[in-house]
mmCIF file of C-alpha atoms and ligand atoms in Angstrom:
data_model
loop_
_atom_site.group_PDB
_atom_site.id
_atom_site.type_symbol
_atom_site.label_atom_id
_atom_site.label_comp_id
_atom_site.label_asym_id
_atom_site.label_seq_id
_atom_site.Cartn_x
_atom_site.Cartn_y
_atom_site.Cartn_z
ATOM 1 C CA UNK X 1 90.291 180.416 119.945
ATOM 2 C CA UNK X 2 89.868 180.170 116.521
ATOM 3 C CA UNK X 3 88.901 176.364 116.326
ATOM 4 C CA UNK X 4 86.477 176.041 113.797
ATOM 5 C CA UNK X 5 84.260 172.553 114.413
ATOM 6 C CA UNK X 6 81.915 171.434 111.445
ATOM 7 C CA UNK X 7 79.372 169.082 112.294
ATOM 8 C CA UNK X 8 78.480 166.259 109.416
ATOM 9 C CA UNK X 9 81.460 167.112 107.323
ATOM 10 C CA UNK X 10 83.601 163.693 105.938
ATOM 11 C CA UNK X 11 86.718 164.250 104.812
ATOM 12 C CA UNK X 12 86.829 162.200 101.371
ATOM 13 C CA UNK X 13 90.303 163.007 99.742
ATOM 14 C CA UNK X 14 93.153 164.809 101.280
ATOM 15 C CA UNK X 15 96.183 166.254 98.354
ATOM 16 C CA UNK X 16 99.727 167.103 98.678
ATOM 17 C CA UNK X 17 101.957 169.001 96.457
ATOM 18 C CA UNK X 18 105.547 168.037 96.036
ATOM 19 C CA UNK X 19 104.670 165.494 98.853
ATOM 20 C CA UNK X 20 103.458 167.917 100.965
ATOM 21 C CA UNK X 21 99.448 168.095 102.915
ATOM 22 C CA UNK X 22 97.995 170.494 101.021
ATOM 23 C CA UNK X 23 94.033 170.220 102.234
ATOM 24 C CA UNK X 24 91.326 167.860 102.744
ATOM 25 C CA UNK X 25 88.221 167.027 100.223
ATOM 26 C CA UNK X 26 85.028 166.147 102.715
ATOM 27 C CA UNK X 27 81.586 166.477 101.707
ATOM 28 C CA UNK X 28 81.171 170.092 101.517
ATOM 29 C CA UNK X 29 83.796 171.638 99.935
ATOM 30 C CA UNK X 30 87.992 171.847 100.029
ATOM 31 C CA UNK X 31 89.248 172.889 102.914
ATOM 32 C CA UNK X 32 93.039 173.920 102.754
ATOM 33 C CA UNK X 33 95.672 173.027 105.145
ATOM 34 C CA UNK X 34 99.503 173.244 105.687
ATOM 35 C CA UNK X 35 98.988 170.509 108.261
ATOM 36 C CA UNK X 36 96.811 167.475 108.598
ATOM 37 C CA UNK X 37 96.152 165.326 112.815
ATOM 38 C CA UNK X 38 94.204 162.292 111.724
ATOM 39 C CA UNK X 39 91.804 161.475 114.774
ATOM 40 C CA UNK X 40 88.791 159.157 113.196
ATOM 41 C CA UNK X 41 89.205 156.258 115.351
ATOM 42 C CA UNK X 42 88.452 153.141 113.548
ATOM 43 C CA UNK X 43 88.715 155.306 110.354
ATOM 44 C CA UNK X 44 92.745 155.139 110.464
ATOM 45 C CA UNK X 45 92.856 152.904 107.311
ATOM 46 C CA UNK X 46 91.263 154.231 105.625
ATOM 47 C CA UNK X 47 92.431 157.989 106.184
ATOM 48 C CA UNK X 48 95.112 156.721 105.479
ATOM 49 C CA UNK X 49 94.889 155.071 102.149
ATOM 50 C CA UNK X 50 93.588 158.637 100.865
ATOM 51 C CA UNK X 51 96.996 160.082 101.262
ATOM 52 C CA UNK X 52 98.300 157.927 100.157
ATOM 53 C CA UNK X 53 100.340 155.007 102.511
ATOM 54 C CA UNK X 54 98.882 152.632 105.311
ATOM 55 C CA UNK X 55 99.623 152.083 109.111
ATOM 56 C CA UNK X 56 100.518 149.410 110.550
ATOM 57 C CA UNK X 57 96.771 149.026 111.904
ATOM 58 C CA UNK X 58 94.042 146.817 111.737
ATOM 59 C CA UNK X 59 91.128 147.285 111.965
ATOM 60 C CA UNK X 60 88.302 145.076 114.209
ATOM 61 C CA UNK X 61 84.641 144.970 115.289
ATOM 62 C CA UNK X 62 84.021 144.908 119.191
ATOM 63 C CA UNK X 63 81.067 144.968 121.261
ATOM 64 C CA UNK X 64 79.912 145.457 124.695
ATOM 65 C CA UNK X 65 76.465 144.422 126.660
ATOM 66 C CA UNK X 66 74.900 146.217 129.656
ATOM 67 C CA UNK X 67 72.521 144.097 132.205
ATOM 68 C CA UNK X 68 69.044 145.606 133.820
ATOM 69 C CA UNK X 69 70.464 147.704 136.682
ATOM 70 C CA UNK X 70 70.600 145.600 140.195
ATOM 71 C CA UNK X 71 72.179 146.698 143.727
ATOM 72 C CA UNK X 72 76.045 148.526 143.861
ATOM 73 C CA UNK X 73 77.942 145.054 144.387
ATOM 74 C CA UNK X 74 80.797 146.410 142.302
ATOM 75 C CA UNK X 75 82.797 150.043 142.394
ATOM 76 C CA UNK X 76 85.946 148.221 140.050
ATOM 77 C CA UNK X 77 86.300 146.906 137.230
ATOM 78 C CA UNK X 78 87.174 143.490 137.006
ATOM 79 C CA UNK X 79 89.434 142.604 133.805
ATOM 80 C CA UNK X 80 89.790 138.421 133.692
ATOM 81 C CA UNK X 81 92.232 137.827 131.045
ATOM 82 C CA UNK X 82 91.949 133.730 131.602
ATOM 83 C CA UNK X 83 88.799 133.190 130.443
ATOM 84 C CA UNK X 84 88.667 136.753 128.915
ATOM 85 C CA UNK X 85 85.724 139.150 129.682
ATOM 86 C CA UNK X 86 84.829 142.734 131.886
ATOM 87 C CA UNK X 87 82.902 143.793 133.974
ATOM 88 C CA UNK X 88 81.956 147.284 135.929
ATOM 89 C CA UNK X 89 79.429 148.402 137.219
ATOM 90 C CA UNK X 90 77.157 152.080 136.357
ATOM 91 C CA UNK X 91 76.205 154.869 137.999
ATOM 92 C CA UNK X 92 71.994 153.733 137.625
ATOM 93 C CA UNK X 93 73.342 149.916 138.269
ATOM 94 C CA UNK X 94 73.795 147.776 134.575
ATOM 95 C CA UNK X 95 76.471 145.875 135.312
ATOM 96 C CA UNK X 96 78.291 147.210 131.498
ATOM 97 C CA UNK X 97 80.640 144.050 130.257
ATOM 98 C CA UNK X 98 82.483 143.456 127.207
ATOM 99 C CA UNK X 99 85.463 140.669 126.085
ATOM 100 C CA UNK X 100 87.667 140.995 123.006
ATOM 101 C CA UNK X 101 87.589 142.260 119.422
ATOM 102 C CA UNK X 102 86.136 140.158 116.466
ATOM 103 C CA UNK X 103 89.028 137.963 115.647
ATOM 104 C CA UNK X 104 88.572 139.180 111.919
ATOM 105 C CA UNK X 105 88.410 142.091 110.466
ATOM 106 C CA UNK X 106 85.683 144.067 109.397
ATOM 107 C CA UNK X 107 83.317 147.594 109.629
ATOM 108 C CA UNK X 108 80.805 145.652 110.394
ATOM 109 C CA UNK X 109 80.488 147.830 114.142
ATOM 110 C CA UNK X 110 77.692 144.708 115.260
ATOM 111 C CA UNK X 111 80.137 142.267 116.416
ATOM 112 C CA UNK X 112 79.328 139.503 115.798
ATOM 113 C CA UNK X 113 77.305 136.593 118.402
ATOM 114 C CA UNK X 114 79.500 134.055 119.697
ATOM 115 C CA UNK X 115 82.107 136.409 120.887
ATOM 116 C CA UNK X 116 78.526 137.493 123.620
ATOM 117 C CA UNK X 117 78.375 133.834 124.158
ATOM 118 C CA UNK X 118 82.585 134.085 124.801
ATOM 119 C CA UNK X 119 82.232 136.717 126.877
ATOM 120 C CA UNK X 120 79.115 135.929 128.743
ATOM 121 C CA UNK X 121 79.657 132.065 129.764
ATOM 122 C CA UNK X 122 83.714 133.832 130.926
ATOM 123 C CA UNK X 123 81.849 135.862 133.145
ATOM 124 C CA UNK X 124 79.996 133.348 134.464
ATOM 125 C CA UNK X 125 82.519 131.229 135.438
ATOM 126 C CA UNK X 126 83.472 134.150 137.555
ATOM 127 C CA UNK X 127 80.027 135.609 138.797
ATOM 128 C CA UNK X 128 77.859 132.688 139.352
ATOM 129 C CA UNK X 129 76.217 135.164 140.665
ATOM 130 C CA UNK X 130 74.921 137.643 136.923
ATOM 131 C CA UNK X 131 73.626 134.012 135.021
ATOM 132 C CA UNK X 132 70.237 135.712 136.149
ATOM 133 C CA UNK X 133 71.402 139.223 135.131
ATOM 134 C CA UNK X 134 69.346 139.961 131.582
ATOM 135 C CA UNK X 135 70.978 142.500 128.951
ATOM 136 C CA UNK X 136 69.334 145.255 128.271
ATOM 137 C CA UNK X 137 71.692 146.337 124.804
ATOM 138 C CA UNK X 138 74.359 145.314 123.355
ATOM 139 C CA UNK X 139 76.105 147.760 120.625
ATOM 140 C CA UNK X 140 79.619 147.610 119.181
ATOM 141 C CA UNK X 141 82.002 149.725 116.877
ATOM 142 C CA UNK X 142 85.421 149.543 115.419
ATOM 143 C CA UNK X 143 88.626 149.450 116.933
ATOM 144 C CA UNK X 144 92.348 150.448 114.947
ATOM 145 C CA UNK X 145 94.311 147.494 116.801
ATOM 146 C CA UNK X 146 98.203 147.871 116.620
ATOM 147 C CA UNK X 147 100.037 144.520 116.552
ATOM 148 C CA UNK X 148 101.946 145.439 120.091
ATOM 149 C CA UNK X 149 98.362 147.194 121.326
ATOM 150 C CA UNK X 150 100.282 150.327 122.144
ATOM 151 C CA UNK X 151 99.165 153.753 120.096
ATOM 152 C CA UNK X 152 100.506 155.567 117.506
ATOM 153 C CA UNK X 153 101.395 158.674 117.945
ATOM 154 C CA UNK X 154 103.263 159.409 114.708
ATOM 155 C CA UNK X 155 104.623 161.678 111.671
ATOM 156 C CA UNK X 156 103.779 160.101 108.174
ATOM 157 C CA UNK X 157 105.058 159.417 104.481
ATOM 158 C CA UNK X 158 103.205 162.085 103.977
ATOM 159 C CA UNK X 159 105.106 165.673 105.402
ATOM 160 C CA UNK X 160 102.654 167.971 107.532
ATOM 161 C CA UNK X 161 100.473 165.142 108.731
ATOM 162 C CA UNK X 162 100.111 163.590 110.683
ATOM 163 C CA UNK X 163 98.250 160.527 113.106
ATOM 164 C CA UNK X 164 97.217 160.491 116.349
ATOM 165 C CA UNK X 165 97.562 159.270 120.407
ATOM 166 C CA UNK X 166 96.150 161.778 121.799
ATOM 167 C CA UNK X 167 95.768 165.208 123.493
ATOM 168 C CA UNK X 168 99.568 166.949 124.242
ATOM 169 C CA UNK X 169 101.913 164.528 122.974
ATOM 170 C CA UNK X 170 99.365 165.208 119.223
ATOM 171 C CA UNK X 171 99.348 168.934 120.360
ATOM 172 C CA UNK X 172 103.052 169.136 120.797
ATOM 173 C CA UNK X 173 103.857 166.626 117.663
ATOM 174 C CA UNK X 174 101.967 169.203 115.257
ATOM 175 C CA UNK X 175 103.057 172.244 116.700
ATOM 176 C CA UNK X 176 107.113 171.597 116.640
ATOM 177 C CA UNK X 177 106.713 169.068 113.727
ATOM 178 C CA UNK X 178 108.947 166.343 115.349
ATOM 179 C CA UNK X 179 107.701 163.960 118.340
ATOM 180 C CA UNK X 180 108.551 165.821 122.182
ATOM 181 C CA UNK X 181 109.486 162.654 124.519
ATOM 182 C CA UNK X 182 107.387 160.568 126.004
ATOM 183 C CA UNK X 183 106.134 161.020 122.026
ATOM 184 C CA UNK X 184 109.147 159.465 120.385
ATOM 185 C CA UNK X 185 108.642 155.839 120.756
ATOM 186 C CA UNK X 186 105.243 155.806 119.624
ATOM 187 C CA UNK X 187 106.377 156.497 116.037
ATOM 188 C CA UNK X 188 104.902 154.085 112.833
ATOM 189 C CA UNK X 189 107.795 153.178 111.418
ATOM 190 C CA UNK X 190 108.431 150.783 114.699
ATOM 191 C CA UNK X 191 107.149 148.216 113.108
ATOM 192 C CA UNK X 192 109.273 148.062 110.701
ATOM 193 C CA UNK X 193 112.099 149.166 113.102
ATOM 194 C CA UNK X 194 110.683 145.722 115.286
ATOM 195 C CA UNK X 195 111.115 148.216 118.183
ATOM 196 C CA UNK X 196 107.745 147.797 119.719
ATOM 197 C CA UNK X 197 106.388 149.096 123.103
ATOM 198 C CA UNK X 198 104.327 145.166 123.641
ATOM 199 C CA UNK X 199 101.285 146.542 126.215
ATOM 200 C CA UNK X 200 99.450 143.629 124.820
ATOM 201 C CA UNK X 201 99.019 142.116 128.281
ATOM 202 C CA UNK X 202 99.874 145.606 131.269
ATOM 203 C CA UNK X 203 96.480 147.297 128.642
ATOM 204 C CA UNK X 204 93.669 148.027 130.648
ATOM 205 C CA UNK X 205 91.130 145.669 128.155
ATOM 206 C CA UNK X 206 91.391 142.034 127.191
ATOM 207 C CA UNK X 207 92.002 142.175 123.313
HETATM 208 C C1 LIG F 301 82.271 148.333 122.523
HETATM 209 C C2 LIG F 301 83.459 149.657 122.378
HETATM 210 C C3 LIG F 301 83.235 149.524 123.568
HETATM 211 C C4 LIG F 301 84.012 150.491 124.883
HETATM 212 N N1 LIG F 301 84.438 150.466 126.046
HETATM 213 C C5 LIG F 301 85.313 151.376 126.146
HETATM 214 C C6 LIG F 301 85.151 152.175 127.701
HETATM 215 O O1 LIG F 301 84.500 151.784 128.446
HETATM 216 N N2 LIG F 301 85.868 153.000 128.239
HETATM 217 C C7 LIG F 301 86.856 152.891 127.100
HETATM 218 O O2 LIG F 301 88.181 153.724 128.445
HETATM 219 N N3 LIG F 301 86.833 152.989 125.795
HETATM 220 C C8 LIG F 301 86.494 152.640 125.526
HETATM 221 N N4 LIG F 301 85.880 151.970 123.977
HETATM 222 C C9 LIG F 301 87.431 152.462 123.874
HETATM 223 C C10 LIG F 301 86.389 154.149 123.283
HETATM 224 O O3 LIG F 301 85.134 154.313 122.546
HETATM 225 C C11 LIG F 301 87.421 154.898 122.368
HETATM 226 O O4 LIG F 301 89.107 154.643 122.547
HETATM 227 C C12 LIG F 301 86.374 156.464 121.999
HETATM 228 O O5 LIG F 301 86.028 157.014 121.387
HETATM 229 C C13 LIG F 301 88.282 156.566 120.195
HETATM 230 O O6 LIG F 301 87.234 158.102 120.557
HETATM 231 P P1 LIG F 301 88.505 159.387 119.630
HETATM 232 O O7 LIG F 301 87.844 160.632 119.707
HETATM 233 O O8 LIG F 301 89.456 159.332 119.324
HETATM 234 O O9 LIG F 301 87.240 158.295 118.044
HETATM 235 P P2 LIG F 301 85.784 158.194 118.074
HETATM 236 O O10 LIG F 301 85.224 158.679 119.410
HETATM 237 O O11 LIG F 301 85.700 157.253 116.931
HETATM 238 O O12 LIG F 301 85.165 159.549 116.783
HETATM 239 C C14 LIG F 301 86.055 159.646 115.350
HETATM 240 C C15 LIG F 301 85.370 160.065 114.551
HETATM 241 O O13 LIG F 301 85.473 160.424 113.105
HETATM 242 C C16 LIG F 301 85.199 160.450 112.222
HETATM 243 N N5 LIG F 301 85.461 159.908 110.862
HETATM 244 C C17 LIG F 301 85.555 158.937 109.822
HETATM 245 N N6 LIG F 301 86.053 159.400 109.026
HETATM 246 C C18 LIG F 301 85.952 160.412 108.838
HETATM 247 C C19 LIG F 301 85.615 160.831 107.808
HETATM 248 N N7 LIG F 301 86.418 160.190 106.249
HETATM 249 N N8 LIG F 301 85.110 162.305 107.390
HETATM 250 C C20 LIG F 301 84.739 163.113 108.950
HETATM 251 N N9 LIG F 301 85.087 161.813 109.891
HETATM 252 C C21 LIG F 301 85.307 160.879 109.585
HETATM 253 C C22 LIG F 301 83.195 159.237 112.541
HETATM 254 O O14 LIG F 301 82.347 159.452 111.991
HETATM 255 C C23 LIG F 301 83.675 159.690 114.695
HETATM 256 O O15 LIG F 301 83.177 160.618 114.042
HETATM 257 C C24 LIG F 301 85.343 151.407 124.032
HETATM 258 C C25 LIG F 301 85.337 151.261 122.186
HETATM 259 C C26 LIG F 301 83.717 149.995 121.875
HETATM 260 C C27 LIG F 301 83.967 149.892 120.305
#
């Protein structure tokens, strides 16, 4: 479809002229472009800094745990926001467990120990049967959180540089240079204008 995917190719700088993006410097050389979409998940803030603007986001570590496999006992995802934990069962039988994000900004990709304790305490309270489960592994990543927990699908202060959301809404925004009706409300200036789309309670996760 006329698209190249370059693996192991780090963007190290964003170039612009007269307020319009002209290309990116990468670990494999300069790539010129008339349009740029930033889809780097937990590193959006760093990319935005290279492009010369700030995003209304905070980068925090989120971690998850997986238990040893057990017989099928749960066919839904259970969210317990009061005690702050969520759990589902994978096809392999492992209980997949998560909780809140770290309460401070960081890029550790590990997550803090107190969250493991806190999340398991919450879920043992909700499901006492898991108290004897052994945890197989734990991992962490970075999530970019907005203040209202809704995504950004937006133009940016740099001309022809866009920040996701995802999929069709982003594709329409980049192709036309203007958001469609679905994406319009999710622009990054809603935090300046107080037009929040508050999804923190309805969000699919506890953070
Ligand atoms: C512990 C944990 C558990 C989660 N559990 C769930 C779950 O159960 N269900 C769910 O739906 N979601 C879950 N998520 C969220 C989900 O993983 C993310 O929303 C999703 O992976 C984001 O996809 P993405 O393609 O936008 O970004 P990513 O998959 O993070 O891809 C971004 C890419 O950008 C690259 N990049 C960064 N900086 C640069 C640069 N300067 N130059 C070039 N490339 C760069 C990175 O290397 C990375 O490959 C979880 C996240 C975490 C951390």
